[in-house]
Short mmCIF file of C-alpha atoms in Angstrom, two decimals:
data_model
loop_
_atom_site.label_atom_id
_atom_site.label_comp_id
_atom_site.label_asym_id
_atom_site.label_seq_id
_atom_site.Cartn_x
_atom_site.Cartn_y
_atom_site.Cartn_z
CA MET K 75 -16.21 -41.57 40.53
CA ALA K 76 -16.35 -38.47 42.73
CA SER K 77 -12.56 -38.38 42.97
CA GLU K 78 -12.27 -38.60 39.17
CA ILE K 79 -14.72 -35.73 38.72
CA LYS K 80 -12.79 -33.71 41.30
CA ARG K 81 -9.49 -34.39 39.54
CA SER K 82 -11.07 -33.47 36.21
CA GLY K 83 -12.41 -30.23 37.65
CA THR K 84 -9.02 -29.41 39.12
CA ALA K 85 -7.36 -30.02 35.74
CA ILE K 86 -9.88 -27.81 33.96
CA ARG K 87 -9.36 -25.00 36.50
CA ALA K 88 -5.60 -25.33 36.08
CA ARG K 89 -5.97 -25.02 32.32
CA LEU K 90 -8.27 -22.04 32.74
CA ASN K 91 -5.86 -20.35 35.16
CA SER K 92 -3.02 -20.99 32.73
CA SER K 93 -5.17 -19.56 29.95
CA LYS K 94 -5.90 -16.51 32.09
CA GLN K 95 -2.17 -15.90 32.56
CA ILE K 96 -1.60 -16.30 28.83
CA ARG K 97 -4.42 -13.88 28.05
CA THR K 98 -3.00 -11.39 30.57
CA VAL K 99 0.38 -11.45 28.81
CA GLU K 100 -1.33 -11.21 25.40
CA LYS K 101 -3.40 -8.27 26.61
CA GLU K 102 -0.27 -6.41 27.72
CA THR K 103 1.41 -6.88 24.34
CA LYS K 104 -1.76 -6.88 22.27
CA PRO K 105 -1.40 -3.79 20.05
CA LEU K 106 2.01 -4.51 18.54
CA GLN K 107 1.72 -8.29 18.69
CA GLY K 108 -1.77 -8.24 17.21
CA PHE K 109 -0.68 -5.92 14.40
CA ILE K 110 2.28 -8.11 13.49
CA ARG K 111 0.07 -11.20 13.57
CA LYS K 112 -2.50 -9.53 11.33
CA PHE K 113 0.15 -8.41 8.84
CA SER K 114 1.59 -11.92 8.75
CA ASN K 115 -1.68 -13.88 8.66
CA ASP K 116 -3.07 -11.67 5.88
CA TRP K 117 -0.15 -12.76 3.69
CA ALA K 118 0.66 -9.11 3.01
CA THR K 119 4.16 -9.85 1.74
CA THR K 120 2.81 -12.52 -0.63
CA PHE K 121 0.20 -10.17 -2.07
CA ALA K 122 2.89 -7.48 -2.36
CA GLY K 123 4.67 -9.70 -4.89
CA ALA K 124 1.55 -9.92 -7.06
CA LEU K 125 1.01 -6.19 -6.65
CA ALA K 126 4.60 -5.48 -7.72
CA TYR K 127 4.00 -7.43 -10.93
CA SER K 128 0.84 -5.38 -11.57
CA LEU K 129 2.78 -2.17 -10.92
CA ILE K 130 5.43 -3.09 -13.49
CA THR K 131 2.99 -4.22 -16.20
CA ALA K 132 0.76 -1.17 -15.66
CA LEU K 133 3.66 1.30 -15.70
CA LEU K 134 3.61 2.10 -19.43
CA PRO K 135 -0.22 2.38 -19.79
CA ILE K 136 -0.44 4.61 -16.73
CA LEU K 137 2.38 6.82 -18.05
CA ILE K 138 0.54 7.22 -21.36
CA ALA K 139 -2.56 8.32 -19.46
CA LEU K 140 -0.44 10.59 -17.24
CA VAL K 141 1.27 12.32 -20.14
CA ALA K 142 -2.03 12.81 -21.94
CA ILE K 143 -4.09 14.04 -18.96
CA ALA K 144 -1.56 15.51 -16.53
CA GLY K 145 0.55 16.86 -19.38
CA PHE K 146 -2.49 18.68 -20.74
CA ILE K 147 -3.17 20.19 -17.31
CA LEU K 148 0.42 21.34 -16.86
CA THR K 149 0.70 22.72 -20.40
CA GLY K 150 -2.80 23.97 -21.17
CA ILE K 151 -4.03 25.11 -17.77
CA LEU K 152 -0.89 25.86 -15.74
CA HIS K 153 0.93 27.18 -18.85
CA ASN K 154 4.00 25.04 -18.33
CA PRO K 155 5.58 24.75 -21.81
CA ASN K 156 7.33 21.52 -20.85
CA GLY K 157 4.43 19.78 -19.14
CA SER K 158 5.24 16.26 -20.34
CA ASN K 159 8.96 16.67 -19.64
CA THR K 160 8.11 17.78 -16.10
CA ILE K 161 6.46 14.42 -15.45
CA PHE K 162 9.52 12.49 -16.63
CA SER K 163 11.82 14.80 -14.66
CA ALA K 164 9.84 13.84 -11.56
CA LEU K 165 10.28 10.15 -12.44
CA GLU K 166 14.06 10.60 -12.61
CA LYS K 167 14.04 11.37 -8.88
CA ILE K 168 12.94 7.78 -8.24
CA PRO K 169 16.15 5.68 -8.17
CA ALA K 170 14.75 2.55 -9.84
CA LEU K 171 13.15 4.57 -12.66
CA LYS K 172 15.99 7.01 -13.28
CA SER K 173 17.83 4.73 -15.70
CA VAL K 174 14.69 3.81 -17.66
CA SER K 175 13.00 7.22 -17.75
CA GLY K 176 14.51 7.92 -21.18
CA SER K 177 13.20 4.64 -22.61
CA LEU K 178 9.79 5.24 -21.04
CA GLN K 179 9.67 8.74 -22.48
CA SER K 180 10.49 7.41 -25.95
CA SER K 181 7.89 4.64 -25.69
CA VAL K 182 5.16 7.00 -24.51
CA GLY K 183 6.07 9.60 -27.13
CA ASN K 184 6.05 7.04 -29.93
CA LYS K 185 2.73 5.63 -28.77
CA LEU K 186 1.02 9.02 -28.71
CA SER K 187 2.70 10.44 -31.82
CA ALA K 188 1.72 7.37 -33.84
CA SER K 189 -1.92 8.29 -33.28
CA ALA K 190 -3.63 11.51 -34.22
CA GLY K 191 -7.03 13.00 -33.53
CA PRO K 192 -9.61 10.34 -32.60
CA LEU K 193 -6.94 7.62 -32.64
CA ALA K 194 -4.96 9.50 -29.98
CA ILE K 195 -8.06 9.69 -27.80
CA LEU K 196 -8.62 5.97 -28.35
CA ALA K 197 -5.00 5.24 -27.38
CA VAL K 198 -5.45 7.16 -24.13
CA ILE K 199 -8.70 5.31 -23.36
CA VAL K 200 -7.00 1.95 -23.98
CA ALA K 201 -4.10 3.05 -21.75
CA ILE K 202 -6.51 4.04 -18.97
CA ILE K 203 -8.24 0.66 -19.15
CA GLY K 204 -4.87 -1.15 -19.19
CA GLY K 205 -3.55 0.85 -16.26
CA SER K 206 -6.72 0.22 -14.27
CA ARG K 207 -5.69 -3.46 -13.89
CA LEU K 208 -3.29 -2.26 -11.22
CA PHE K 209 -6.12 -0.90 -9.08
CA VAL K 210 -8.20 -4.04 -9.61
CA ALA K 211 -5.33 -6.07 -8.13
CA MET K 212 -4.88 -3.48 -5.40
CA GLU K 213 -8.55 -3.70 -4.41
CA GLY K 214 -8.28 -7.47 -3.97
CA SER K 215 -5.40 -7.11 -1.51
CA LEU K 216 -7.03 -4.26 0.42
CA ASN K 217 -10.37 -6.09 0.65
CA ILE K 218 -8.62 -8.95 2.45
CA ILE K 219 -6.95 -6.51 4.82
CA TYR K 220 -10.27 -4.79 5.62
CA ARG K 221 -12.30 -8.08 5.60
CA VAL K 222 -14.81 -6.83 3.01
CA ARG K 223 -16.28 -8.47 -0.07
CA PRO K 224 -15.14 -7.42 -3.55
CA ARG K 225 -17.24 -5.13 -5.68
CA THR K 226 -19.15 -6.50 -8.63
CA ALA K 227 -17.06 -6.80 -11.80
CA LEU K 228 -18.67 -3.75 -13.40
CA LEU K 229 -18.28 -1.54 -10.33
CA GLN K 230 -14.78 -2.83 -9.67
CA ASN K 231 -13.60 -1.85 -13.13
CA ALA K 232 -15.39 1.49 -12.95
CA VAL K 233 -13.62 2.37 -9.68
CA ALA K 234 -10.27 1.19 -11.09
CA ILE K 235 -10.66 3.38 -14.19
CA LEU K 236 -11.72 6.27 -11.97
CA MET K 237 -8.56 5.79 -9.89
CA VAL K 238 -6.36 6.05 -13.00
CA VAL K 239 -8.09 9.32 -13.92
CA ILE K 240 -7.84 10.62 -10.33
CA PHE K 241 -4.18 9.62 -10.20
CA SER K 242 -3.57 11.48 -13.47
CA LEU K 243 -5.33 14.56 -12.10
CA LEU K 244 -3.45 14.37 -8.81
CA THR K 245 -0.05 14.07 -10.48
CA PRO K 246 0.27 17.79 -11.37
CA ILE K 247 -0.67 18.66 -7.78
CA MET K 248 1.88 16.20 -6.41
CA ILE K 249 4.59 17.45 -8.77
CA LEU K 250 3.78 21.04 -7.83
CA ALA K 251 3.84 20.17 -4.12
CA SER K 252 7.13 18.31 -4.39
CA THR K 253 8.87 21.12 -6.29
CA LEU K 254 7.21 24.13 -4.63
CA PRO K 255 9.64 24.54 -1.70
CA THR K 256 12.67 24.33 -4.00
CA THR K 257 11.02 26.68 -6.52
CA LEU K 258 10.26 29.26 -3.83
CA LEU K 259 13.81 29.10 -2.50
CA GLY K 260 15.14 29.53 -6.04
CA LEU K 261 12.84 32.52 -6.52
CA ILE K 262 14.21 34.12 -3.38
CA ASN K 263 17.79 33.56 -4.54
CA SER K 264 17.11 35.14 -7.93
CA ASN K 265 15.23 38.15 -6.56
CA ALA K 266 17.48 40.84 -5.09
CA SER K 267 14.67 42.62 -3.25
CA LEU K 268 13.56 39.43 -1.51
CA LYS K 269 17.13 38.63 -0.53
CA GLN K 270 17.26 41.90 1.38
CA ILE K 271 14.88 40.44 3.94
CA PRO K 272 17.16 38.90 6.62
CA PHE K 273 14.99 35.85 7.34
CA LEU K 274 14.50 34.97 3.67
CA GLN K 275 18.19 35.50 2.95
CA THR K 276 19.13 33.09 5.75
CA VAL K 277 16.66 30.46 4.57
CA ALA K 278 17.64 30.73 0.89
CA SER K 279 21.36 30.47 1.60
CA ASN K 280 20.96 27.43 3.85
CA GLN K 281 21.43 24.24 1.82
CA THR K 282 19.90 22.18 4.60
CA MET K 283 16.68 24.19 4.35
CA ILE K 284 16.62 23.72 0.57
CA LEU K 285 17.08 19.97 0.93
CA LEU K 286 14.52 19.79 3.74
CA GLY K 287 12.04 21.77 1.66
CA GLY K 288 12.33 19.26 -1.18
CA TYR K 289 11.74 16.33 1.19
CA ILE K 290 8.71 18.01 2.76
CA GLY K 291 7.18 18.63 -0.65
CA ALA K 292 7.79 15.03 -1.76
CA LEU K 293 6.41 13.76 1.55
CA PHE K 294 3.19 15.71 1.07
CA ALA K 295 2.83 14.41 -2.50
CA ALA K 296 3.26 10.80 -1.34
CA PHE K 297 0.75 11.40 1.49
CA VAL K 298 -1.88 12.62 -0.99
CA LEU K 299 -1.32 9.57 -3.21
CA PHE K 300 -1.64 7.02 -0.39
CA LEU K 301 -4.60 8.84 1.13
CA ALA K 302 -6.50 8.64 -2.16
CA ILE K 303 -5.74 4.92 -2.45
CA TYR K 304 -6.80 4.08 1.11
CA MET K 305 -10.03 6.08 0.93
CA ILE K 306 -11.25 4.98 -2.51
CA VAL K 307 -9.87 1.58 -3.51
CA PRO K 308 -11.22 -0.73 -0.73
CA ASN K 309 -14.89 -1.73 -1.00
CA LYS K 310 -15.66 0.19 2.17
CA ARG K 311 -16.55 3.75 3.05
CA ILE K 312 -13.47 4.99 4.90
CA ALA K 313 -13.36 8.44 6.47
CA PHE K 314 -10.35 10.76 6.32
CA SER K 315 -9.88 10.39 10.08
CA LYS K 316 -9.39 6.64 9.63
CA SER K 317 -7.14 6.91 6.58
CA TRP K 318 -4.53 9.56 7.35
CA PRO K 319 -2.45 7.58 9.93
CA GLY K 320 -1.61 4.82 7.46
CA ALA K 321 -1.06 7.39 4.69
CA ILE K 322 1.48 9.24 6.85
CA VAL K 323 3.26 6.01 7.80
CA ALA K 324 3.42 4.87 4.17
CA ALA K 325 4.54 8.30 2.91
CA ILE K 326 7.39 8.50 5.44
CA LEU K 327 8.52 4.93 4.73
CA VAL K 328 8.42 5.49 0.96
CA GLU K 329 10.53 8.64 1.20
CA LEU K 330 13.05 6.84 3.42
CA PHE K 331 13.03 3.89 1.03
CA ILE K 332 13.64 6.13 -2.01
CA ALA K 333 16.50 7.85 -0.18
CA LEU K 334 18.11 4.55 0.89
CA PHE K 335 17.44 2.52 -2.27
CA PRO K 336 20.66 3.64 -4.08
CA PHE K 337 22.64 2.47 -1.03
CA TYR K 338 20.81 -0.88 -1.17
CA ILE K 339 21.71 -1.23 -4.87
CA ARG K 340 25.39 -0.51 -4.21
CA MET K 341 25.59 -2.90 -1.25
CA PHE K 342 23.58 -5.90 -2.40
CA MET K 343 23.19 -5.76 -6.19
CA GLN K 344 26.69 -5.07 -7.49
CA SER K 345 26.87 -8.57 -8.99
CA TYR K 346 23.97 -7.80 -11.36
CA VAL K 347 24.92 -5.81 -14.44
CA GLY K 348 23.27 -4.57 -17.61
CA GLN K 349 19.63 -5.18 -18.41
CA ILE K 350 19.37 -8.02 -15.88
CA GLY K 351 20.46 -5.71 -13.07
CA LEU K 352 18.02 -3.06 -14.25
CA ALA K 353 15.13 -5.54 -14.33
CA ILE K 354 15.93 -6.87 -10.86
CA ALA K 355 16.21 -3.33 -9.49
CA LEU K 356 12.74 -2.53 -10.85
CA VAL K 357 11.24 -5.68 -9.33
CA VAL K 358 12.86 -5.05 -5.94
CA PHE K 359 11.81 -1.40 -5.91
CA PHE K 360 8.17 -2.09 -6.76
CA TYR K 361 8.00 -5.05 -4.38
CA TYR K 362 9.04 -3.01 -1.36
CA PHE K 363 6.82 -0.15 -2.53
CA ALA K 364 3.90 -2.60 -2.53
CA VAL K 365 4.87 -3.88 0.94
CA ILE K 366 4.83 -0.30 2.25
CA LEU K 367 1.46 0.38 0.59
CA LEU K 368 -0.10 -2.70 2.23
CA LEU K 369 1.60 -1.91 5.54
CA GLY K 370 -0.09 1.50 5.63
CA ALA K 371 -3.44 -0.16 4.90
CA GLU K 372 -2.83 -2.62 7.75
CA VAL K 373 -2.16 0.31 10.10
CA ASN K 374 -5.51 1.87 9.21
CA ALA K 375 -7.41 -1.42 9.36
CA TYR K 376 -6.01 -2.56 12.71
CA PHE K 377 -5.58 0.65 14.69
CA ARG K 378 -8.38 2.81 13.22
CA GLU K 379 -11.00 0.33 11.98
CA HIS K 380 -10.17 -2.22 14.72
CA VAL K 381 -10.09 -5.14 12.26
CA GLN K 382 -8.71 -8.08 14.24
CA PRO K 383 -6.13 -10.55 12.89
CA LEU K 384 -7.12 -13.93 11.53
CA PRO K 385 -6.60 -16.72 14.10
CA ASN K 386 -4.22 -18.45 11.66
CA ASN K 387 -2.55 -17.73 8.36
CA LEU K 388 -4.82 -17.23 5.37
CA ALA K 389 -4.47 -20.75 3.93
CA THR K 390 -5.20 -22.47 7.26
CA PHE K 391 -8.12 -20.14 7.93
CA VAL K 392 -9.70 -20.77 4.52
CA SER K 393 -9.24 -24.53 4.89
CA THR K 394 -10.83 -24.52 8.35
CA VAL K 395 -13.76 -22.35 7.30
CA ALA K 396 -14.35 -24.43 4.17
CA GLY K 397 -14.43 -27.57 6.28
CA ASN K 398 -17.17 -26.10 8.48
CA LEU K 399 -19.43 -24.90 5.66
CA ASN K 400 -21.39 -28.17 5.72
CA GLU K 401 -21.13 -29.37 9.30
CA ASP K 402 -23.75 -32.06 8.74
CA ARG K 403 -21.48 -33.85 6.23
CA PRO K 404 -19.54 -36.76 7.78
CA ALA K 405 -15.81 -36.15 8.02
CA ASP K 406 -14.98 -39.22 5.92
CA GLU K 407 -17.11 -37.85 3.05
CA SER K 408 -15.52 -34.40 2.91
CA GLU K 409 -12.88 -33.41 0.40
CA HIS K 410 -9.42 -34.70 1.22
CA HIS K 411 -7.85 -31.23 1.02
CA ILE K 412 -10.24 -29.70 3.57
CA ASP K 413 -9.44 -29.93 7.26
CA SER K 414 -12.14 -28.70 9.62
CA THR K 415 -10.20 -29.68 12.74
CA PRO K 416 -10.10 -26.71 15.15
CA THR K 417 -6.69 -25.07 15.24
CA GLU K 418 -4.69 -24.29 18.37
CA SER K 419 -5.93 -20.69 18.19
CA LYS K 420 -9.51 -21.97 18.22
CA ASP K 421 -8.72 -24.12 21.25
CA ARG K 422 -7.28 -21.16 23.15
CA ALA K 423 -10.30 -19.03 22.25
CA HIS K 424 -12.66 -21.79 23.44
CA ILE K 425 -10.82 -22.10 26.75
CA ALA K 426 -10.93 -18.32 27.22
CA ARG K 427 -14.69 -18.23 26.57
CA ALA K 428 -15.25 -21.11 28.99
CA HIS K 429 -13.29 -19.25 31.63
CA GLU K 430 -15.34 -16.09 31.08
CA ASP K 431 -18.57 -18.10 31.35
CA GLU K 432 -17.35 -19.67 34.58
CA GLU K 433 -16.46 -16.27 36.00
CA GLY K 434 -19.89 -14.95 35.02
CA ASN K 435 -21.69 -17.83 36.76
CA ARG K 436 -19.93 -17.30 40.06
#
């Protein structure tokens, strides 16, 4: 009996020592490995597909709200005579939307021109409510990433509608920011007195500086958009200091994606032509945009909020948790689709805790 106990103790210590070595390796690679595991176990790419669908279906309602609200700001307040056209000109810079911007402009124009007075206001309100479905779907994905409960239905819809309005108000700022460097350089080129200044003359005549200025402006506009989403949409009070890293990552990736997307179309989508090719291009563009949006949220949640990854993928985790809700229920009486058996991650965590307890008792 004593020899069996001794052998058992030796085996346990061997397992604990092995676990210690595993935990040492995991600790050394924890940040990157943990982030990748969190991104994967949260099913971010799966939710990105649903979010891409919401982006496509909400595109027209949001554009109606944009033209009505942002167009009014550009035309009535900033005295831009072509306020609505400015919005569609900005859309043409997005590769996937360039070929459909004319159709979108016609659809939005017909929708607004068909209504007058109170009916036009009603059309905008309906568009805002329709576009808010995008932010309802977005909140669901971000709540999983941040491990928070959803808002009540009333509050959820109120925040979603508020986000459409905020987005419409931010659009003129983003358009102004994205075009400001190019506008200033054009002003220098057209002003003889300014061109007499050596530094300004050098900057204005340098095509690289003009191109770089446009990218910097677009990068800032994307940063503002992602920052607003990360700070407002999740059901959690998130400070600026814990939101800007993910917003910067997402903004940079989006600008790179927009720049490289035409190359992707030429290389991998030449076999798709006509309306089918256009539809697939839209789906692909919005899918990867959604992946980038969720990736930025994962950066904030993991590195700034220190939200740890699930021990297993979302389906396994939900099944395991559901199986443990009523621990007093016999296993043969539980639902057939629920499996409360501890997973391998749970086993490793149990061994690690046992090792820590043993170390503490020494």
